[in-house]
Every structure is written in C-alpha cells, then in structure tokens.
Short mmCIF file of C-alpha atoms in Angstrom, two decimals:
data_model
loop_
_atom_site.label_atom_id
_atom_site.label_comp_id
_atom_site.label_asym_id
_atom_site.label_seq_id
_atom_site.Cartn_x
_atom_site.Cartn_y
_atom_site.Cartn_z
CA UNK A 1 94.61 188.66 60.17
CA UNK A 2 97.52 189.95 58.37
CA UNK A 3 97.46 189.75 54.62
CA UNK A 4 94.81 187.18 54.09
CA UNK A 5 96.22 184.90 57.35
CA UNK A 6 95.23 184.61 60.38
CA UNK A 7 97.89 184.49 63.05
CA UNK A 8 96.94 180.97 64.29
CA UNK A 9 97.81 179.65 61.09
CA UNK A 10 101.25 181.07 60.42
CA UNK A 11 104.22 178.88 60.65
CA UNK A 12 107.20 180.66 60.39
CA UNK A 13 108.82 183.55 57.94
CA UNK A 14 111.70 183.55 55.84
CA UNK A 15 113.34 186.76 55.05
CA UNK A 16 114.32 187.15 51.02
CA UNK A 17 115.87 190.81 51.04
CA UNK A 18 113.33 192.97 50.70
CA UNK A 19 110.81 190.17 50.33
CA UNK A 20 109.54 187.56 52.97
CA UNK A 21 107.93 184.26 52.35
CA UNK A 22 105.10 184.01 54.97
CA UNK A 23 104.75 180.04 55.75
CA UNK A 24 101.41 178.12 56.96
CA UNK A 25 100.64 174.87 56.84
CA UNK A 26 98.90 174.68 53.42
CA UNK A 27 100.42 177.53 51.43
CA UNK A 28 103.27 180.16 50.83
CA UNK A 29 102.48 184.31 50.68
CA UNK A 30 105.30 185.99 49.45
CA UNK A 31 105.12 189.72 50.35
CA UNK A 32 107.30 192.77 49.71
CA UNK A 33 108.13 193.78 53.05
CA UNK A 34 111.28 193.17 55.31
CA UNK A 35 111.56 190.61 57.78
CA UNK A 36 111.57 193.61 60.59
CA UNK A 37 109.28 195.52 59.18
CA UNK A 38 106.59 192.35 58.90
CA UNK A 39 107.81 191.31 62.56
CA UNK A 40 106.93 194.38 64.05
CA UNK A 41 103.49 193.84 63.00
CA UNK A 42 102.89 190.75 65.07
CA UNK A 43 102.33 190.05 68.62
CA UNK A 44 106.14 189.57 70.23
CA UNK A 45 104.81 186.93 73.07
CA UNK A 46 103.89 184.43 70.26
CA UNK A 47 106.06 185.16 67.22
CA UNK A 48 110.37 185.26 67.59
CA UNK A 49 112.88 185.45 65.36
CA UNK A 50 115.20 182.80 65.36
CA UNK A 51 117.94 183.93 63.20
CA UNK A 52 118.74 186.49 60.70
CA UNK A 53 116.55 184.90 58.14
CA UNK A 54 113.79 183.41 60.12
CA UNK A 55 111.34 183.79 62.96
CA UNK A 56 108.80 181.50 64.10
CA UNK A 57 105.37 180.97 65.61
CA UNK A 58 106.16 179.70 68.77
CA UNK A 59 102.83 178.01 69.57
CA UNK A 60 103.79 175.75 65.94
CA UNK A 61 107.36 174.43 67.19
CA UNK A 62 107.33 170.84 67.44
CA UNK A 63 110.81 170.28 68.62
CA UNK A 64 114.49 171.46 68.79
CA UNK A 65 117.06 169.46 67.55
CA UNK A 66 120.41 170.87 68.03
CA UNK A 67 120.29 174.38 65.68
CA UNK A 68 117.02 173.46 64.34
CA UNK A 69 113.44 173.80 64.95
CA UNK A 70 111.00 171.36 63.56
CA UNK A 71 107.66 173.03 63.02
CA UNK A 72 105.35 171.10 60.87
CA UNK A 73 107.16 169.16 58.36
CA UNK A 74 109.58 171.85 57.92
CA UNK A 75 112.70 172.79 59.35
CA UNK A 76 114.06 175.98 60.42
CA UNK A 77 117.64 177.07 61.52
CA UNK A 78 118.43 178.37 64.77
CA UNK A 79 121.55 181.52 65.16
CA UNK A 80 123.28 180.34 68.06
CA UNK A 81 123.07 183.65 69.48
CA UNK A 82 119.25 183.14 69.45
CA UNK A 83 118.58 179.74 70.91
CA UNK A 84 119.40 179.89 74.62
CA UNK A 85 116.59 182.19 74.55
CA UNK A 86 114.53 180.50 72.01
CA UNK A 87 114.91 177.70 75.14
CA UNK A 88 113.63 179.56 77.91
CA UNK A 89 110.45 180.81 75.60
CA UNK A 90 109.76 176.61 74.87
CA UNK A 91 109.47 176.11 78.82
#
C-alpha cells in the first residue's frame, strides 16, 4: 500500500507540479510529491506513464481510443511519443 491505497485499486496519476492527484475508483489523494518521484515508487510492469502529466495502471485500461485511454469512467491523454509503446504493453 502506498499512502493509504493499495496498488490494485489505483487508477491512474495526474501530475500538478510538485503535487500529484492519485486516482481510484471511489476517491482522489492529493499528495506533495512529483509525478517521478511517486512513479519510482511503484512496480514498472504494472504502472506506465503515458504522458508528461499522467501514468496509468495498466491492469485498469479499458480501451484506447485514438490519444486516449479510457480507464473507468475517466479519460486519460496519451503523448504520442508514448503510445506505440503503451500498445505493445496492452497485448
């Protein structure tokens, strides 16, 4: 678990500067910590970042459409410089 969530639950993080708002399905944790920072807590094989504000539990992506990911009732964008390989982790 990191700060009161457990890993299954997450959804995605948005980076705010030097804030991120940590996403599940029920509730938002904002916490003072950078997007790298947080990401470098969390297991790389499950957990990507999609562009330069976002990264995403890939076990919770529904779909791609186009640039964005639909995880949940929410949408997320996807950097083209990050999708091809946001693909090839989907398959």
């Amino acid at each position: 678990k990191i700060y009161s969530v457990s890993l299954s639950d997450l959804l995605y993080i948005e980076g705010c500067g030097d804030y991120i708002k940590v996403r599940t399905e029920d509730r938002t944790l904002i916490v003072h910590d950078t997007m790298k920072g947080f990401l470098s807590t969390l297991p790389p094989e499950i957990f990507m970042r999609v562009h330069k504000s976002y990264a995403v539990n890939l076990k919770k992506v529904e779909f791609l459409d186009g640039n964005t990911i639909h995880i949940s009732g929410s949408t997320v964008q996807v950097s083209p410089q990050h999708r091809e390989e946001l693909i090839q982790r989907l398959q």
